[in-house]
PDB file of C-alpha atoms and ligand atoms in Angstrom:
ATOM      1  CA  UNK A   1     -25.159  15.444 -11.596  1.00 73.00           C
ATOM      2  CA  UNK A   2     -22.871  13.105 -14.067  1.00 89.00           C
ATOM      3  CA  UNK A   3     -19.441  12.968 -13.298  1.00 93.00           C
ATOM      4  CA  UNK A   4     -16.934  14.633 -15.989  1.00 92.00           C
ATOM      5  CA  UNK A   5     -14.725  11.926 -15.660  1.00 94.00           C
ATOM      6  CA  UNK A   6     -15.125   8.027 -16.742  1.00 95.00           C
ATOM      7  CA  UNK A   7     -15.788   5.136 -13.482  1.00 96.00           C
ATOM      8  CA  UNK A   8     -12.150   3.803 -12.473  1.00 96.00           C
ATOM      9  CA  UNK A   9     -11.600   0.215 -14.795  1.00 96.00           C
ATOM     10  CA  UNK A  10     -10.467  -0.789 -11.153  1.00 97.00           C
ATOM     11  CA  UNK A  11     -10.694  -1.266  -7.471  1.00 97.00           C
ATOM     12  CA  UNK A  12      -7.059  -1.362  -5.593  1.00 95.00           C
ATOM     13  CA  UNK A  13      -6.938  -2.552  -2.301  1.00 93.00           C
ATOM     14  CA  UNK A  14      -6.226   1.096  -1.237  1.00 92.00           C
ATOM     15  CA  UNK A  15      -9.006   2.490  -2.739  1.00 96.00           C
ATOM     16  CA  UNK A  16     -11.095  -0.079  -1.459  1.00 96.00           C
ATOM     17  CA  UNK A  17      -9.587   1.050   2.038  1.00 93.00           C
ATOM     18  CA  UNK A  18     -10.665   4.566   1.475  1.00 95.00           C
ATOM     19  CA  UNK A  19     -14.842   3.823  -0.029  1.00 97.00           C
ATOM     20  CA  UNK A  20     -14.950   1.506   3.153  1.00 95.00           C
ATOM     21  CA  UNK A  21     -13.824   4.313   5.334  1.00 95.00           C
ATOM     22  CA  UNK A  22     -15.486   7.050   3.457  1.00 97.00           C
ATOM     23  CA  UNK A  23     -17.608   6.609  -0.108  1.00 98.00           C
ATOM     24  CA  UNK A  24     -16.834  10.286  -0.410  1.00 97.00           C
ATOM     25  CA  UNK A  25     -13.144  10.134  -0.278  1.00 97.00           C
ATOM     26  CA  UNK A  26     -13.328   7.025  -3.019  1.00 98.00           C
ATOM     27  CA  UNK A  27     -14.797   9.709  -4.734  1.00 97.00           C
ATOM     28  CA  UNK A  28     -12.243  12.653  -4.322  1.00 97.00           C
ATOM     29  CA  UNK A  29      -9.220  10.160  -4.856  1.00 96.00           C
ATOM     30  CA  UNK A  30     -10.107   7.768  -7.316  1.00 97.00           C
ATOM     31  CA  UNK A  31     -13.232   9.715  -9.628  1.00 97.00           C
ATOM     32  CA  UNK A  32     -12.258  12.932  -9.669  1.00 96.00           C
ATOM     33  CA  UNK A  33      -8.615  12.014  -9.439  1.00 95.00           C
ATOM     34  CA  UNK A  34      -7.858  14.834  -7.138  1.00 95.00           C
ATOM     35  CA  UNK A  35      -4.333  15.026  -5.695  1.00 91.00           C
ATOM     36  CA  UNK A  36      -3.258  13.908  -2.633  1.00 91.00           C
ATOM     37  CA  UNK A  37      -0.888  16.264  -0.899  1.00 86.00           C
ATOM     38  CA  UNK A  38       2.596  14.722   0.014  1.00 90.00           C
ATOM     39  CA  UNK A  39       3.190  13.780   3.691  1.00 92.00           C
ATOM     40  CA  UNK A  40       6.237  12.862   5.476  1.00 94.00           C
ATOM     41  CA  UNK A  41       5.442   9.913   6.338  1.00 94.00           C
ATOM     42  CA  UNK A  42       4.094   8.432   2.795  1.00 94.00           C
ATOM     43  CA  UNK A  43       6.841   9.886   1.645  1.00 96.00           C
ATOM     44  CA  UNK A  44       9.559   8.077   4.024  1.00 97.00           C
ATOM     45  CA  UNK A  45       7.231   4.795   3.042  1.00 97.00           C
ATOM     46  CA  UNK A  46       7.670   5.351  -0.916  1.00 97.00           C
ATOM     47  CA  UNK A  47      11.426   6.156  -0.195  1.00 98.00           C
ATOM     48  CA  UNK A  48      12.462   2.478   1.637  1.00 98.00           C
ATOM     49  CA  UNK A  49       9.977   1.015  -0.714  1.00 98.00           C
ATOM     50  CA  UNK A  50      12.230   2.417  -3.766  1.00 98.00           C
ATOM     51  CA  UNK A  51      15.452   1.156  -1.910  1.00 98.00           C
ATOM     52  CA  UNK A  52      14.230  -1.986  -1.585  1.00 98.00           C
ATOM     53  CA  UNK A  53      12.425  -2.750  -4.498  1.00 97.00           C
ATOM     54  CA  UNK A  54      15.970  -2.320  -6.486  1.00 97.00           C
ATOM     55  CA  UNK A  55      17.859  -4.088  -3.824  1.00 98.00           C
ATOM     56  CA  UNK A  56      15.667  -6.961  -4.377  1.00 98.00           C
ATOM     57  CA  UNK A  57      15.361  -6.895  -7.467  1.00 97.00           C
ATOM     58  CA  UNK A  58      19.121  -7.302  -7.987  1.00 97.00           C
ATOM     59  CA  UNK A  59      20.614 -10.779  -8.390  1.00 97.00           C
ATOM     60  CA  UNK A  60      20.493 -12.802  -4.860  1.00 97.00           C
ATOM     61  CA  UNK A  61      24.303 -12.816  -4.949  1.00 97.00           C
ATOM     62  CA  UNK A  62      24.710  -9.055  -4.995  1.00 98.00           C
ATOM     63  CA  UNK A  63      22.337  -8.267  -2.424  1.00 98.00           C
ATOM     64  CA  UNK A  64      24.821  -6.928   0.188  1.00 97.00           C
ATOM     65  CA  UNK A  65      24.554  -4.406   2.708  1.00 97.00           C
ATOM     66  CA  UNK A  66      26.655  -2.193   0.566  1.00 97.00           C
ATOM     67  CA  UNK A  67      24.543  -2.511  -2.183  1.00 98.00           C
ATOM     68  CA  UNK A  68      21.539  -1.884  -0.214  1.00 98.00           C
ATOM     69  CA  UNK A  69      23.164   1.657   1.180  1.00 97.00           C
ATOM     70  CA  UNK A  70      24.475   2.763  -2.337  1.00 98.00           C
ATOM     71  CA  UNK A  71      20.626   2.586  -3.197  1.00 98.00           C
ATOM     72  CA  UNK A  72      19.722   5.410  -0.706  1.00 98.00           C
ATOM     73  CA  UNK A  73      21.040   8.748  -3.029  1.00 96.00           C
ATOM     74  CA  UNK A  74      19.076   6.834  -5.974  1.00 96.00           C
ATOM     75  CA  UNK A  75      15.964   6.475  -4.170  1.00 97.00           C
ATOM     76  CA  UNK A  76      15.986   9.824  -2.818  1.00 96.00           C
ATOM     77  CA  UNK A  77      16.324  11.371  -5.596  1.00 96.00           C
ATOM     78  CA  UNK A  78      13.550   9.547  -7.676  1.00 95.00           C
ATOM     79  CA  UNK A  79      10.774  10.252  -4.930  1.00 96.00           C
ATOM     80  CA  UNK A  80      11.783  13.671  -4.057  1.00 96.00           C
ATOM     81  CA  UNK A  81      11.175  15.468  -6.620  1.00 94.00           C
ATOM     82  CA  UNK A  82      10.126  19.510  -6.752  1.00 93.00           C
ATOM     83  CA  UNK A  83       7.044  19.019  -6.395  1.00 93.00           C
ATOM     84  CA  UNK A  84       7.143  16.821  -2.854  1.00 94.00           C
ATOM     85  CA  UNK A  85      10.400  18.803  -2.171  1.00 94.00           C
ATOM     86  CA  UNK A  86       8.159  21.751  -2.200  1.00 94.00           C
ATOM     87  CA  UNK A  87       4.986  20.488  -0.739  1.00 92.00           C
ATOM     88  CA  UNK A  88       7.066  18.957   2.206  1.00 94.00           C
ATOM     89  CA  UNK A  89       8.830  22.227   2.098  1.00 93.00           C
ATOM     90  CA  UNK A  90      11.854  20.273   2.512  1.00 93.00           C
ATOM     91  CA  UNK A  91      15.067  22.240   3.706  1.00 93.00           C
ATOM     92  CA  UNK A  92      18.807  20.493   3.866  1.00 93.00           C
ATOM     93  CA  UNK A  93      17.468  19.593   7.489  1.00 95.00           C
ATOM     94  CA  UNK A  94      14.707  18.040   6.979  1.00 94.00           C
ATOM     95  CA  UNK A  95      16.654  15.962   4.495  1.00 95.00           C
ATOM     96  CA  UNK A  96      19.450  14.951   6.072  1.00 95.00           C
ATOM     97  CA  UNK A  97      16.631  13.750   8.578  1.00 96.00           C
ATOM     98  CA  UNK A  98      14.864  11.653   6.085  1.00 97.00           C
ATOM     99  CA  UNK A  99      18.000  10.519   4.884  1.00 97.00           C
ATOM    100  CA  UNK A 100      19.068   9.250   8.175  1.00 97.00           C
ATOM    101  CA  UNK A 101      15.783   7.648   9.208  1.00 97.00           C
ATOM    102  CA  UNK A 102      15.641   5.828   5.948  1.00 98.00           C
ATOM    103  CA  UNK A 103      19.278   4.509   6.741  1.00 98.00           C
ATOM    104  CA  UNK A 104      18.509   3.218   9.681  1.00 98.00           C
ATOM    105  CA  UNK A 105      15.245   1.577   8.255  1.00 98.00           C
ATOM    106  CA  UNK A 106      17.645  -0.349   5.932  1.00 98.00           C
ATOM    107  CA  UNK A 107      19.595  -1.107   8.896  1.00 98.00           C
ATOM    108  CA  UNK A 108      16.860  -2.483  11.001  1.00 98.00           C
ATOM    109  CA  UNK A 109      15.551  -4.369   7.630  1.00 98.00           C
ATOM    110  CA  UNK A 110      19.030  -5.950   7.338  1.00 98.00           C
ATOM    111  CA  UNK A 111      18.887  -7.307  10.888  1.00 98.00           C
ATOM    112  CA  UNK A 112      15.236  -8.587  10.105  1.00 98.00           C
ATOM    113  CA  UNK A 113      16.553 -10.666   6.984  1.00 97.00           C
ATOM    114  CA  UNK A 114      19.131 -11.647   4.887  1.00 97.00           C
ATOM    115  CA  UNK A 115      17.909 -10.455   1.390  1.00 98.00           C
ATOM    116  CA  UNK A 116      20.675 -12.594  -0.394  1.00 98.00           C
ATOM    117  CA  UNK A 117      18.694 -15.645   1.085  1.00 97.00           C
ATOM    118  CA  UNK A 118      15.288 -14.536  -0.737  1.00 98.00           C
ATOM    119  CA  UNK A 119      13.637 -16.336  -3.066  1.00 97.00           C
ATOM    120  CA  UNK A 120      11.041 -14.781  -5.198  1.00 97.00           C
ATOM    121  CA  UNK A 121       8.594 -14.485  -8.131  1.00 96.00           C
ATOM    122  CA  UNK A 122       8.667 -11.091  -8.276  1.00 96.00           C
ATOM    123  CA  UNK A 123       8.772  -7.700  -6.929  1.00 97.00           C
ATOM    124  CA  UNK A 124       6.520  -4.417  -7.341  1.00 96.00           C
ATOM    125  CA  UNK A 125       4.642  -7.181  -9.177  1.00 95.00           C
ATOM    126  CA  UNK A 126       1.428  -5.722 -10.751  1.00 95.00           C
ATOM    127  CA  UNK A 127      -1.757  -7.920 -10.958  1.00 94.00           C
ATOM    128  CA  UNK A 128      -5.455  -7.430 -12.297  1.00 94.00           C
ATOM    129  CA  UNK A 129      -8.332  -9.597 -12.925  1.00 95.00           C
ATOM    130  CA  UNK A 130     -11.892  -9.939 -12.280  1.00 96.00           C
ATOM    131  CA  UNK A 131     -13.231 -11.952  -9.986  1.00 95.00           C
ATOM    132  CA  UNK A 132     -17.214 -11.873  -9.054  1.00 94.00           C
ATOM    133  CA  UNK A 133     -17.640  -9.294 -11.492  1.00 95.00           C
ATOM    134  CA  UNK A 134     -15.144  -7.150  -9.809  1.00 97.00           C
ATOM    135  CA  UNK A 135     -12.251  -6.062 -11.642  1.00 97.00           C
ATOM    136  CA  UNK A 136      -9.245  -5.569  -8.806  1.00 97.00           C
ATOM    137  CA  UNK A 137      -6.139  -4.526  -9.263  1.00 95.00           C
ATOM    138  CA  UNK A 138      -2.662  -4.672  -6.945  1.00 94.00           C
ATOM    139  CA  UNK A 139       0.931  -4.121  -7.079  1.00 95.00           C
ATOM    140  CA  UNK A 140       2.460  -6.936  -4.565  1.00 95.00           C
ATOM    141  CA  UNK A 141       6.082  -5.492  -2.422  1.00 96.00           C
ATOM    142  CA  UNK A 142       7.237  -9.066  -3.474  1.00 97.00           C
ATOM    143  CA  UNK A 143       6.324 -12.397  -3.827  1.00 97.00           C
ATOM    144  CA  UNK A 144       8.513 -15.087  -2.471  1.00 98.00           C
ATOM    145  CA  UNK A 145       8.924 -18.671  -2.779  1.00 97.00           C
ATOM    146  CA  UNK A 146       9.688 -19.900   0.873  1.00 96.00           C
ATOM    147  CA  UNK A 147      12.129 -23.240   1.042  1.00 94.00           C
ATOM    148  CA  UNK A 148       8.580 -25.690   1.234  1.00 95.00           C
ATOM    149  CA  UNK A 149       7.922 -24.480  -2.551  1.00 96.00           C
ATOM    150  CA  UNK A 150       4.743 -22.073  -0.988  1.00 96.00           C
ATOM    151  CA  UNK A 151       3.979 -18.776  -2.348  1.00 97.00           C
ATOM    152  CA  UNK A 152       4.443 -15.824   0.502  1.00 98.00           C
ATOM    153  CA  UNK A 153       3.075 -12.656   0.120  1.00 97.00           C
ATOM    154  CA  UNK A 154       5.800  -9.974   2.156  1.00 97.00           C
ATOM    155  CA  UNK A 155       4.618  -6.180   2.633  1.00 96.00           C
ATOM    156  CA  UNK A 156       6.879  -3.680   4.064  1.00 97.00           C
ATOM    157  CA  UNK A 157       5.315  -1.565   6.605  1.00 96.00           C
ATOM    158  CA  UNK A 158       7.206   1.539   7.580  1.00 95.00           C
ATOM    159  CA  UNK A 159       4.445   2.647  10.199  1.00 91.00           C
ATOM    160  CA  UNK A 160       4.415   1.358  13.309  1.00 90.00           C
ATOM    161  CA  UNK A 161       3.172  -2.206  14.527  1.00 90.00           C
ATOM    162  CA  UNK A 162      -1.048  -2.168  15.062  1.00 86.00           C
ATOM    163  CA  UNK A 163      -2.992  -2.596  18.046  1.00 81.00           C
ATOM    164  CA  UNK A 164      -3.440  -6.576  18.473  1.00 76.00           C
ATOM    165  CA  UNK A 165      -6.822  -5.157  18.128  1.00 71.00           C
ATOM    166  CA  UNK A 166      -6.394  -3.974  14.852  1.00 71.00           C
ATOM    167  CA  UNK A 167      -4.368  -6.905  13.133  1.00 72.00           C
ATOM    168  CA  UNK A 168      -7.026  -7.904  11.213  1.00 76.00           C
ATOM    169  CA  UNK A 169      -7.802  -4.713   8.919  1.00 79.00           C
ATOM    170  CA  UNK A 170      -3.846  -4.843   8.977  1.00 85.00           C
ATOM    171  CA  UNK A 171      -3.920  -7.928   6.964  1.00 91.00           C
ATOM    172  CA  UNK A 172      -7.018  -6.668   4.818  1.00 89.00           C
ATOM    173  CA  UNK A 173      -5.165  -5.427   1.701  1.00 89.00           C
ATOM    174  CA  UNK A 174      -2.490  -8.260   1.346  1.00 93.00           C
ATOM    175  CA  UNK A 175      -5.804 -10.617   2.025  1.00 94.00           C
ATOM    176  CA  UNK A 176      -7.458  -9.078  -1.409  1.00 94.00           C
ATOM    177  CA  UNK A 177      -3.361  -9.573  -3.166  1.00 94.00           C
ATOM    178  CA  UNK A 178      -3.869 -13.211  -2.155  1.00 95.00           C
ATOM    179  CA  UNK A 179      -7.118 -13.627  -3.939  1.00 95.00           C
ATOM    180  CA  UNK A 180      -5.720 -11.779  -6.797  1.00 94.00           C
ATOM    181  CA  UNK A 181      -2.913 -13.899  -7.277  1.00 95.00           C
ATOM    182  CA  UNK A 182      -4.823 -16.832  -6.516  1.00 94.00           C
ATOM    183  CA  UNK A 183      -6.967 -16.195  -9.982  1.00 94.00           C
ATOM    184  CA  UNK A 184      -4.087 -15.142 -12.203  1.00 93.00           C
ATOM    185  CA  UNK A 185      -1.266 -16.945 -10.984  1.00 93.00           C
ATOM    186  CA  UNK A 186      -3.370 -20.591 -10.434  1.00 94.00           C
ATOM    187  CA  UNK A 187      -1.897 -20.908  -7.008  1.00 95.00           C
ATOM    188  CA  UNK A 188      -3.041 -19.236  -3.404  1.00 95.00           C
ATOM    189  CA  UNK A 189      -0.319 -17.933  -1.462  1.00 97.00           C
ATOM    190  CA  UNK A 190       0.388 -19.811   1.540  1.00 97.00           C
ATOM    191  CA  UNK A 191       1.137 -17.115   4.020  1.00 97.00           C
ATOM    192  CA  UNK A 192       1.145 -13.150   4.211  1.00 97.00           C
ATOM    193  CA  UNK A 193       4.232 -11.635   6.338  1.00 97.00           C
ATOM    194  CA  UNK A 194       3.778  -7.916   6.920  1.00 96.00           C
ATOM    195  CA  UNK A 195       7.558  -6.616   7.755  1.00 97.00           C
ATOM    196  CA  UNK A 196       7.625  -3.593  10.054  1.00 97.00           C
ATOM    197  CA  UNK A 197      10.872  -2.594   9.001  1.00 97.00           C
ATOM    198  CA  UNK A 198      11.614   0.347  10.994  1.00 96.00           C
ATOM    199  CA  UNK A 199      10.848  -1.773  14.395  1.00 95.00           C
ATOM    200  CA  UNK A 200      12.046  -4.795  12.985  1.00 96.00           C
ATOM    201  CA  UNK A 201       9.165  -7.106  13.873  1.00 95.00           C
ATOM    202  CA  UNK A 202       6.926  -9.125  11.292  1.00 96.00           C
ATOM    203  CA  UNK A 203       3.484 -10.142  11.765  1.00 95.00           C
ATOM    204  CA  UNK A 204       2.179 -13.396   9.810  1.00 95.00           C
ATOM    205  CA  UNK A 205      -0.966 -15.280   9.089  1.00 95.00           C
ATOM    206  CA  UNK A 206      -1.754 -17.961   7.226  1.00 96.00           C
ATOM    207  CA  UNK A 207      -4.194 -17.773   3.896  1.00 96.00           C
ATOM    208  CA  UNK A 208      -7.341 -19.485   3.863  1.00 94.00           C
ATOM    209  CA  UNK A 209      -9.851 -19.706   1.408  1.00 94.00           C
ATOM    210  CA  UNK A 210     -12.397 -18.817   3.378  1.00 94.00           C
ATOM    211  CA  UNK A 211     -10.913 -15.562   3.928  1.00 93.00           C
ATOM    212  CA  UNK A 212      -9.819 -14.635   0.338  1.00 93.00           C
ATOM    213  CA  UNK A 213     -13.676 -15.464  -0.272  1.00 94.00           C
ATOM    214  CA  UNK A 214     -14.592 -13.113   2.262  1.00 94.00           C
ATOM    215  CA  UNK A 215     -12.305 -10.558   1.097  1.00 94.00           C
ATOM    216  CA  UNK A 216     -13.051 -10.683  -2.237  1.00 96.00           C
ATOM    217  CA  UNK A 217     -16.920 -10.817  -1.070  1.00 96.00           C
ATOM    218  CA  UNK A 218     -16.593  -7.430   0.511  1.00 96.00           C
ATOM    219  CA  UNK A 219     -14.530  -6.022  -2.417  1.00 97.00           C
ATOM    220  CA  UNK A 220     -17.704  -7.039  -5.078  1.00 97.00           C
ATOM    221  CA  UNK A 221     -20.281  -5.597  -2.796  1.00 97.00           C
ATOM    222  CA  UNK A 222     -18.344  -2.346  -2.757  1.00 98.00           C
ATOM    223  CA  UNK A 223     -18.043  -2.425  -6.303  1.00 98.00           C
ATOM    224  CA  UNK A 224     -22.089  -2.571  -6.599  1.00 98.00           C
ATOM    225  CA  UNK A 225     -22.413   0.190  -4.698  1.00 98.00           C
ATOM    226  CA  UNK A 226     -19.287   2.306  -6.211  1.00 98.00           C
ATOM    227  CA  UNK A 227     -21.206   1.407  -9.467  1.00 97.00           C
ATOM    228  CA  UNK A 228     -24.445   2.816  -8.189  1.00 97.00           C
ATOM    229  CA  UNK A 229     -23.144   6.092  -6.139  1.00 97.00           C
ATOM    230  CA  UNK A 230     -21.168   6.567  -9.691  1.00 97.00           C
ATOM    231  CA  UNK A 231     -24.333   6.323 -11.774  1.00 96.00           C
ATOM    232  CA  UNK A 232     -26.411   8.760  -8.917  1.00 95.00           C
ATOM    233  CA  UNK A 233     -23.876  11.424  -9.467  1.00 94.00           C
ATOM    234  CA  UNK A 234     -22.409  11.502  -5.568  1.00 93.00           C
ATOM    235  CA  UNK A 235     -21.154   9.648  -3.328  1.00 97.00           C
ATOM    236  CA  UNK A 236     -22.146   9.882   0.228  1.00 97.00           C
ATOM    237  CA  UNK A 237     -20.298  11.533   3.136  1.00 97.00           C
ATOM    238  CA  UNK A 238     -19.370   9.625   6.164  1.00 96.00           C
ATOM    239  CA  UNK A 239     -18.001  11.623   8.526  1.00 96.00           C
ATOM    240  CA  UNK A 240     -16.294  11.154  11.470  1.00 94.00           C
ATOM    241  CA  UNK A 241     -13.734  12.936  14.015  1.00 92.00           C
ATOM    242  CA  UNK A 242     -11.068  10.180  13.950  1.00 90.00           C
ATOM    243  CA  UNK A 243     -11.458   9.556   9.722  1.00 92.00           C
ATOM    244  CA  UNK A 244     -11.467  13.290   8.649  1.00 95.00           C
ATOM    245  CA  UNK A 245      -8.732  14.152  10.506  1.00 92.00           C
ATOM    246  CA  UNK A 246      -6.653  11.856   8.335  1.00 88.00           C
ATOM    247  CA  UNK A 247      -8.011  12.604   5.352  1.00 94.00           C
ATOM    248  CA  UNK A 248      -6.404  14.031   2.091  1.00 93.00           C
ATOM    249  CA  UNK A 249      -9.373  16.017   1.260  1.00 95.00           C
ATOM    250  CA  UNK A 250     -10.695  17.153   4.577  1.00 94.00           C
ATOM    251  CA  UNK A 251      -9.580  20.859   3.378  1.00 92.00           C
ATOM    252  CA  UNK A 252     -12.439  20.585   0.421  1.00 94.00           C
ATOM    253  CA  UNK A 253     -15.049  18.876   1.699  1.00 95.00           C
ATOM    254  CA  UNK A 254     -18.012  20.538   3.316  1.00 95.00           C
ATOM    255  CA  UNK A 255     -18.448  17.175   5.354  1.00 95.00           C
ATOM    256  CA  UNK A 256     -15.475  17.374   7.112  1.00 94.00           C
ATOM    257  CA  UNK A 257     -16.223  16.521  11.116  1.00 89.00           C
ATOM    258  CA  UNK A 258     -12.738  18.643  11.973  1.00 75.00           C
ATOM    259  CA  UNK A 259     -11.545  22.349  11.106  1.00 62.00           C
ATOM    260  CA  UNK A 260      -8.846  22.461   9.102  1.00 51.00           C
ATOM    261  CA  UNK A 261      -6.804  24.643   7.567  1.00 50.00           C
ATOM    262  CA  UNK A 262      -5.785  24.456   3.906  1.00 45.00           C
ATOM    263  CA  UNK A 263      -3.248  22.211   2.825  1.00 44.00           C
TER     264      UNK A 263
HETATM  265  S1  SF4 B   1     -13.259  14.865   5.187  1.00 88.21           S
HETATM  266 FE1  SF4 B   1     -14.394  13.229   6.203  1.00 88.21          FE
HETATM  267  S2  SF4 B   1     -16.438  13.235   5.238  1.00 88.21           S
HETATM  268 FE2  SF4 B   1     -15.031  14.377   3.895  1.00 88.21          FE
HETATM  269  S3  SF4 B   1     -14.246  12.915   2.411  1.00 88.21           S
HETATM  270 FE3  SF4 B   1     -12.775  12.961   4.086  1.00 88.21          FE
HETATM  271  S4  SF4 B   1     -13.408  11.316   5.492  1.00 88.21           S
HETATM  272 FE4  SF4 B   1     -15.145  11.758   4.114  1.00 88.21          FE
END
């Protein structure tokens, strides 16, 4: 069976995320564009994103705490709109909740750094190219230029800090950003710095090229086989207790290794 719709011009880190944990969910989310039902916390992430992407992107001079808390209202208002509102069913509790969590996010943040002291080349920065016959795509939180002249990729976590154990698939996505900005920007970041900003710790590691290779490896072979579960007609099911439970589409798929009720 064909698909109705075309194969996605692009693999995002995210979506890479989801055919490596699931080809079936690659091909709920990104083929058959189904939507993803708002959650609080993806929500509470795209809110501090919003606050801070317009805090940084402000001049360096007029990045003050002030400024950053007159962002809130802005912010809230741009990512809730009915439609989360409704599928969050979001009372005046529940936002003056949000509301205050996200506060105290931008206090932590403000503790973790002083954002009139950034440098950088950009933020919500959007970058595509094709590499190994892969065409990727990413948006970057921000791209700074550290006092050595070096290219830093920084990504604002608002989960909580990984298992040491899990670091590494932590660092996956940004990994893939580094390659990508690598082929369009003529210049590998130096370092990744993943900033849990509502524990105010950062994690870093250093880019290599062996690993952008490796990452950028894994993202091509994917590709191939997106390509070819694309041009079968299905993608396969992959199952499993821990991955369906946390999956957007667990409520439609006849896969799913948990009972769920509808969304
Ligand atoms: S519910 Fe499970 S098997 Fe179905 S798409 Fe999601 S992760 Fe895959």
């Amino acid at each position: 069976m064909a698909f109705a719709q075309a194969l996605p011009r692009s693999l995002s880190p995210s979506r890479l995320q989801d055919f490596q944990a699931c080809p079936r969910r690659y091909q709920y989310g990104a083929v058959e564009r189904r939507e993803r039902p708002a959650s609080y916390a993806a929500t509470k992430g795209r809110f501090v994103h919003a606050v801070f992407e317009k805090l940084l992107d402000a001049e360096a001079e007029q990045r003050s705490a002030d400024l950053a808390y007159s962002l809130i209202p802005d912010a809230g208002r741009r990512v809730l709109d009915d439609k989360v509102r409704a599928e969050l069913a979001l009372d005046a509790d529940a936002e003056a909740r949000l509301n205050s969590e996200v506060r105290a996010i931008v206090d932590t943040y403000l503790v973790m750094e002083d954002p009139r002291l950034v440098t950088h080349e950009g933020v919500e920065l959007r970058l595509n190219a094709t590499i190994e016959q892969t065409p990727l795509f990413g948006i970057l939180d921000r791209l700074d230029r550290d006092a050595n002249g070096d290219l830093v990729i920084v990504d604002y976590k608002t989960g909580s800090l990984p298992r040491r154990d899990y670091e590494s698939s932590s660092f996956a996505n940004t990994e893939l950003y580094a390659a990508l900005c690598e082929e369009k920007l003529g210049e590998r970041p130096r370092r990744i710095r993943l900033m849990y900003v509502a524990q105010g710790e950062s994690l870093e590691r250093s880019v290599t090229e062996v690993v952008t290779r490796a990452r950028v490896g894994a993202a091509a072979g994917a590709w191939r086989k997106i390509r070819g579960y694309f041009d079968a007609g299905q993608f396969p099911a992959r199952p499993s207790p821990s991955g369906c439970r946390f999956c957007d589409f667990s409520n439609i798929c006849p896969d799913a290794a948990v009972t769920v009720s509808a969304h």
